[in-house]
mmCIF file with all atom_site columns, C-alpha atoms and ligand atoms in Angstrom:
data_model
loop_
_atom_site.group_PDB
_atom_site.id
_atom_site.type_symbol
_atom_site.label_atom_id
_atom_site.label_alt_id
_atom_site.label_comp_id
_atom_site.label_asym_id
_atom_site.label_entity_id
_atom_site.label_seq_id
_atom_site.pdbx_PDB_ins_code
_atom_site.Cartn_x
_atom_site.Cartn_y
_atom_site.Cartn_z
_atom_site.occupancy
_atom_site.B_iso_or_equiv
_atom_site.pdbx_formal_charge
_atom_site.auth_seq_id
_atom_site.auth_comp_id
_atom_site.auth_asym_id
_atom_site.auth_atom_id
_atom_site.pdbx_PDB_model_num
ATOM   1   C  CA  . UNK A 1 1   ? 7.026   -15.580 -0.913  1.00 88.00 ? 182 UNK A CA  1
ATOM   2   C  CA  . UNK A 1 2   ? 5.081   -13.519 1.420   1.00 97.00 ? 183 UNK A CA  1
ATOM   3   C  CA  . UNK A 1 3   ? 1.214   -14.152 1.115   1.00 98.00 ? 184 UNK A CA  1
ATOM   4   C  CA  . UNK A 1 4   ? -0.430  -10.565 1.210   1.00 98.00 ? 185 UNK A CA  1
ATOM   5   C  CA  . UNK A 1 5   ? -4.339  -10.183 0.855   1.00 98.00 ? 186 UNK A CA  1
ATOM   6   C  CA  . UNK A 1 6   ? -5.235  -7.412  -1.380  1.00 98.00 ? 187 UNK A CA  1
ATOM   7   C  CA  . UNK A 1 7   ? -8.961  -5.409  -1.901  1.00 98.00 ? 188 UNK A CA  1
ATOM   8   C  CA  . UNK A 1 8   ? -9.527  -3.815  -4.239  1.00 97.00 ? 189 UNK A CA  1
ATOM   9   C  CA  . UNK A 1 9   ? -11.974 -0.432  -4.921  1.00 97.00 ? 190 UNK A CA  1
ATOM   10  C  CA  . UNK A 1 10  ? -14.697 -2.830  -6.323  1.00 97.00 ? 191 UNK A CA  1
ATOM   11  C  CA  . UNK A 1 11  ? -14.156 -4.579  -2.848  1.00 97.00 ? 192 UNK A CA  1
ATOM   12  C  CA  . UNK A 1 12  ? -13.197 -7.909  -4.364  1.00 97.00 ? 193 UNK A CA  1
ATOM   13  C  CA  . UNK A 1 13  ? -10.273 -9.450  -2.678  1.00 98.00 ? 194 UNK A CA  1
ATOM   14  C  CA  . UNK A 1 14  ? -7.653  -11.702 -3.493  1.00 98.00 ? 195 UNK A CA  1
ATOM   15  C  CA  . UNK A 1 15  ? -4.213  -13.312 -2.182  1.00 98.00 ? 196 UNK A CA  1
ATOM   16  C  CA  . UNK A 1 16  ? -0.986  -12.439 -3.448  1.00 98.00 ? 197 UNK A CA  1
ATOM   17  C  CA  . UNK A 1 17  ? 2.560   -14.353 -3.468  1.00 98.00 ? 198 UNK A CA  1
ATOM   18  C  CA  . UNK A 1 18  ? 4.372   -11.190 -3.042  1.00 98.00 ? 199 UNK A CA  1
ATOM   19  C  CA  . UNK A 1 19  ? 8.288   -11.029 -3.725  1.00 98.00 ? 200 UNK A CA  1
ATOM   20  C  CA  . UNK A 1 20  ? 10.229  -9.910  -1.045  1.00 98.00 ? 201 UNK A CA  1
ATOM   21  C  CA  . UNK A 1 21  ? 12.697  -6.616  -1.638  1.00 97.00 ? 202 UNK A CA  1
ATOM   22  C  CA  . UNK A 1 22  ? 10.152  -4.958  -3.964  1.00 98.00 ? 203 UNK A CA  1
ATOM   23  C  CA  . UNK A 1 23  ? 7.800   -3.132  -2.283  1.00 98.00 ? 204 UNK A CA  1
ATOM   24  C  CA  . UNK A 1 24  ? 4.510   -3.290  -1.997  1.00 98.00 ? 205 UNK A CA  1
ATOM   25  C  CA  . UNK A 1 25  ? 3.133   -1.374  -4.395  1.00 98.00 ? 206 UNK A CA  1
ATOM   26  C  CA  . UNK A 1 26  ? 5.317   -3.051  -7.319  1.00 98.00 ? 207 UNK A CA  1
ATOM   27  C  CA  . UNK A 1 27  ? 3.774   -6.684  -5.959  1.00 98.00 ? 208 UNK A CA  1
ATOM   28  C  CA  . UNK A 1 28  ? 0.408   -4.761  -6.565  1.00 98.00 ? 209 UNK A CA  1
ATOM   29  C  CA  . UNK A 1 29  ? 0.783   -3.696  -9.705  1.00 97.00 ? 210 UNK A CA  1
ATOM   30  C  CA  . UNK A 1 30  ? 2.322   -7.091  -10.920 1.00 97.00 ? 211 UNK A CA  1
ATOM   31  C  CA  . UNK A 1 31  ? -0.663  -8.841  -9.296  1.00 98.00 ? 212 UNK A CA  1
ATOM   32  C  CA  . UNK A 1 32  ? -2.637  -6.713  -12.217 1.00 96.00 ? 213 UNK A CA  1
ATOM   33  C  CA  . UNK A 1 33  ? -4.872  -4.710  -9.503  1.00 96.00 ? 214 UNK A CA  1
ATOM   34  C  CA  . UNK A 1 34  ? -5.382  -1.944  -12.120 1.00 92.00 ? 215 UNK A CA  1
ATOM   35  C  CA  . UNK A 1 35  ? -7.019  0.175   -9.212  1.00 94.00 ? 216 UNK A CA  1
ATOM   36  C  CA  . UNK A 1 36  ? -3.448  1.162   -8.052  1.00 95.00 ? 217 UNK A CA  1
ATOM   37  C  CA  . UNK A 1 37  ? -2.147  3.929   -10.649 1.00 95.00 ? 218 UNK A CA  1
ATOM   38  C  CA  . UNK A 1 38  ? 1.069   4.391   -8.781  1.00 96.00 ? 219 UNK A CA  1
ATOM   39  C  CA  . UNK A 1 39  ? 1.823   7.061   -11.406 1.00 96.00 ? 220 UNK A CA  1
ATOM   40  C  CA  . UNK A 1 40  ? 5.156   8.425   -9.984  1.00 96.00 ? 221 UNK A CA  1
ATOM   41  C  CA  . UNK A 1 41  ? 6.431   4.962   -10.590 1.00 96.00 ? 222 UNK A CA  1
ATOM   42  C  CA  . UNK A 1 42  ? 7.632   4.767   -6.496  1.00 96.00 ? 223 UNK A CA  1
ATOM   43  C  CA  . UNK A 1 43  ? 9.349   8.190   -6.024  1.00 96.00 ? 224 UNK A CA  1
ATOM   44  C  CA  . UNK A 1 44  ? 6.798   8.974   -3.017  1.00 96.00 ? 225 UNK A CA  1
ATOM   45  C  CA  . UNK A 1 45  ? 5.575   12.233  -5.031  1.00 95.00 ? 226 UNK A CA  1
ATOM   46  C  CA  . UNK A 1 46  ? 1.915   11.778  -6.241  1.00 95.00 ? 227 UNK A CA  1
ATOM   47  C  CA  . UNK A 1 47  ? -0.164  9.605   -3.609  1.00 94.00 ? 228 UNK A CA  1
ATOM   48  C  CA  . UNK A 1 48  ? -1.771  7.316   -6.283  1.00 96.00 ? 229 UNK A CA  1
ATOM   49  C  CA  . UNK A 1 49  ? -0.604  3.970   -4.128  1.00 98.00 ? 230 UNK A CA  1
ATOM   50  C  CA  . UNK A 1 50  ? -2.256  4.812   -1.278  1.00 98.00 ? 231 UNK A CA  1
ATOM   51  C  CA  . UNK A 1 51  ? -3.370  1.837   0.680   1.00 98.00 ? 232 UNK A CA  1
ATOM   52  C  CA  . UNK A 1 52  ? -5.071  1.463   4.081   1.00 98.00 ? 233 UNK A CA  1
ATOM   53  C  CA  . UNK A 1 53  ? -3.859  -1.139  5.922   1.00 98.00 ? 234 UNK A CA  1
ATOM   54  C  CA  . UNK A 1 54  ? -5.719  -3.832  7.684   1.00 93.00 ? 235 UNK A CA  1
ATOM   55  C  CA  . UNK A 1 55  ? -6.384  -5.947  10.671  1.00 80.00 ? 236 UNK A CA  1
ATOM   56  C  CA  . UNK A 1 56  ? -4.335  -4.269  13.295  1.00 88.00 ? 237 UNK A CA  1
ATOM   57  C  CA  . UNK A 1 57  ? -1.216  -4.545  11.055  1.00 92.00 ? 238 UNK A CA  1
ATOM   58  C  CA  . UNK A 1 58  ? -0.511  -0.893  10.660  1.00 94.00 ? 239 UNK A CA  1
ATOM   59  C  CA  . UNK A 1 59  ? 1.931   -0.570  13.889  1.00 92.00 ? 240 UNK A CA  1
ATOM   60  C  CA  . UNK A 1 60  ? 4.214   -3.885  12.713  1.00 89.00 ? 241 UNK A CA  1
ATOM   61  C  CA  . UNK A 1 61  ? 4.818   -2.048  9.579   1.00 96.00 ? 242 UNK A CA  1
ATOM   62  C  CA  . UNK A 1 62  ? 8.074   0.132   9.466   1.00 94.00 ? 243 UNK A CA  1
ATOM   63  C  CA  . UNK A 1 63  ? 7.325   3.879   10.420  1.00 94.00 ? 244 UNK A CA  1
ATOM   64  C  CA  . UNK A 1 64  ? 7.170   5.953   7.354   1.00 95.00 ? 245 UNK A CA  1
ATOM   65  C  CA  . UNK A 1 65  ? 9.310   8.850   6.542   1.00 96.00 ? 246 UNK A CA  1
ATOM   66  C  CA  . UNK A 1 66  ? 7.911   12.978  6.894   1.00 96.00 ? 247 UNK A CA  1
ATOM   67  C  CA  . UNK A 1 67  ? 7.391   12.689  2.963   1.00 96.00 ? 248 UNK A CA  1
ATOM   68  C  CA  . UNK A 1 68  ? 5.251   9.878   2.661   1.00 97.00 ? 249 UNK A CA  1
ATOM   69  C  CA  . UNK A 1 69  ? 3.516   11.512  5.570   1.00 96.00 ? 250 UNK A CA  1
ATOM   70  C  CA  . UNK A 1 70  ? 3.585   15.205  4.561   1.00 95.00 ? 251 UNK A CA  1
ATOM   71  C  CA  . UNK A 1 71  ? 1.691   13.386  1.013   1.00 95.00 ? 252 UNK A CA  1
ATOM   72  C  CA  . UNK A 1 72  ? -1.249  11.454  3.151   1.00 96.00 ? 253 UNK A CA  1
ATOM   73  C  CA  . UNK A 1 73  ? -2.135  14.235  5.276   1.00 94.00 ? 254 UNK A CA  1
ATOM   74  C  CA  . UNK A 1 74  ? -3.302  16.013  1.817   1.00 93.00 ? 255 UNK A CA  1
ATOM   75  C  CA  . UNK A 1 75  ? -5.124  13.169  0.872   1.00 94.00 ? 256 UNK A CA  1
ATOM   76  C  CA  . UNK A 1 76  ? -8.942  13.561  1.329   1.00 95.00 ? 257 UNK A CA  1
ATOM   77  C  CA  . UNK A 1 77  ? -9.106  9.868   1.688   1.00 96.00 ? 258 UNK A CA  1
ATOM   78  C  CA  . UNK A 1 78  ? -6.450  9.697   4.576   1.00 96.00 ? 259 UNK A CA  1
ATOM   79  C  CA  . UNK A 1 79  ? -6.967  7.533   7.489   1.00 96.00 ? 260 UNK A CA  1
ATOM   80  C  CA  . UNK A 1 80  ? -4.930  7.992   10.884  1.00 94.00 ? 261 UNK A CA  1
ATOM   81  C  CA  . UNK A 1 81  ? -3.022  4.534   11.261  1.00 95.00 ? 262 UNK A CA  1
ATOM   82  C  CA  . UNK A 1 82  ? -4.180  3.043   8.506   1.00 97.00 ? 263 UNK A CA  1
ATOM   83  C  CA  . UNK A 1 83  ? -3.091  4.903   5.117   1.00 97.00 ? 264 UNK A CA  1
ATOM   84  C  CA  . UNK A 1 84  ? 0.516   4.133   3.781   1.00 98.00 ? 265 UNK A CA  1
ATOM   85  C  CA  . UNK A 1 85  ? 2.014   4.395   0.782   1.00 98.00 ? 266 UNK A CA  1
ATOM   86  C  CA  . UNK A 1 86  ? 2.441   0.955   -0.474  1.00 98.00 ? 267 UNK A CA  1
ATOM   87  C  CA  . UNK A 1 87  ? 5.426   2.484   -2.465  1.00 98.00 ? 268 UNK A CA  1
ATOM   88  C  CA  . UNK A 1 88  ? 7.338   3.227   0.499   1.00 98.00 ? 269 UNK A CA  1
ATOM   89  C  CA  . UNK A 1 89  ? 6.961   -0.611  2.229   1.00 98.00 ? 270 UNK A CA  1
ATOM   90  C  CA  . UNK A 1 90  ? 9.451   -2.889  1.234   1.00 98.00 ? 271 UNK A CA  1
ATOM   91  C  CA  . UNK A 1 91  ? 8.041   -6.125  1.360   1.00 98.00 ? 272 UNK A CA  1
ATOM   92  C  CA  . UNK A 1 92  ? 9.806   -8.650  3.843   1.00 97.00 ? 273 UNK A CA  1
ATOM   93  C  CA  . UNK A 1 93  ? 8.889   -12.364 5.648   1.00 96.00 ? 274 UNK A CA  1
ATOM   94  C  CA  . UNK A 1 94  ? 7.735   -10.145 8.442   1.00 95.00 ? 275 UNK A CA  1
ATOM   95  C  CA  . UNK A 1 95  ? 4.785   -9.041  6.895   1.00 96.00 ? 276 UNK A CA  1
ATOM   96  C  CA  . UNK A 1 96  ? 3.542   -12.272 5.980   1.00 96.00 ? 277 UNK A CA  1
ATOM   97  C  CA  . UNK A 1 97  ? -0.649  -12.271 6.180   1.00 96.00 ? 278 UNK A CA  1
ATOM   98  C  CA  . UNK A 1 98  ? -0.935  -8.209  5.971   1.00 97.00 ? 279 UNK A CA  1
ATOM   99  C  CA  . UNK A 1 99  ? -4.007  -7.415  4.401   1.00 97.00 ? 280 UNK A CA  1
ATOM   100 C  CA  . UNK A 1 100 ? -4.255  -4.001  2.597   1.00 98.00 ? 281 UNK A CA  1
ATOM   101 C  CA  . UNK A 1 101 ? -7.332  -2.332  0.865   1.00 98.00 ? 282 UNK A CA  1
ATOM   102 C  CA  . UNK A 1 102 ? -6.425  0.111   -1.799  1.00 98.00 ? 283 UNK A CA  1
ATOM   103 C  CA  . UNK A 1 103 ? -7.644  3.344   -1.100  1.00 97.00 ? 284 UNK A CA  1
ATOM   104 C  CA  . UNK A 1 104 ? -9.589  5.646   -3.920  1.00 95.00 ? 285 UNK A CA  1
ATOM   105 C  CA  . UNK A 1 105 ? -7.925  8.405   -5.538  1.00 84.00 ? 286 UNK A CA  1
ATOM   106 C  CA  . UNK A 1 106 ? -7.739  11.780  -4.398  1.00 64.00 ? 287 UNK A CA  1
HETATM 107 S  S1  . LIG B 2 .   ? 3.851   5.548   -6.519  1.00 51.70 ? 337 LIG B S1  1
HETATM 108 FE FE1 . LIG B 2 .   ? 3.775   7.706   -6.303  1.00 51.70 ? 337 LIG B FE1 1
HETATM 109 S  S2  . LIG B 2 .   ? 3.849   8.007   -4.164  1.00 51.70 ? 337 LIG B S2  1
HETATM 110 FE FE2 . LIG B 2 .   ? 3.882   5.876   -4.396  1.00 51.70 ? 337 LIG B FE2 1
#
């Protein structure tokens, strides 16, 4: 298990044993963190996982593909290296202690 620290919009946080080889959004969601529709259920087509990521973890993260970027540049809420989306991280040991913040909807 991979400990992850999640925020969420209310700006309560709380640890997460997440499961490596689903990604990040999916150990979100089965953390119950409601604030994460993730309505395209992962397909990297509506931006409603969007998370900013947190204490200078951004650059160990894999580099996202044109899509996922192409999406976050539309989002009013975007933040230059810090907004992913956490439906296109695959969770591994590596990322062991990232902290993410869910972002608000666009
Ligand atoms: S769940 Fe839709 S883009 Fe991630």
């Amino acid at each position: 298990m991979v400990k992850v620290s999640v925020t969420n919009l209310a700006g309560q946080t709380r640890d997460i044993d997440a499961e490596e080889g689903l990604s990040l959004m999916e150990n979100i969601r089965n953390n119950d963190f409601d604030d994460l529709a993730a309505i395209c259920g992962g397909c990297c087509s509506c931006c409603t996982c969007h998370v900013y990521v947190d204490g200078g973890d951004f650059g160990k993260l894999p580099a996202m593909e044109d899509d996922e970027h192409y999406l976050l540049e539309d989002s009013e809420h975007f933040k230059e290296g810090a907004s992913r989306l956490s439906c296109q991280i695959e969770v591994d040991g590596s990322m062991d202690g990232l902290q993410v913040t869910i972002a608000p909807e666009a």
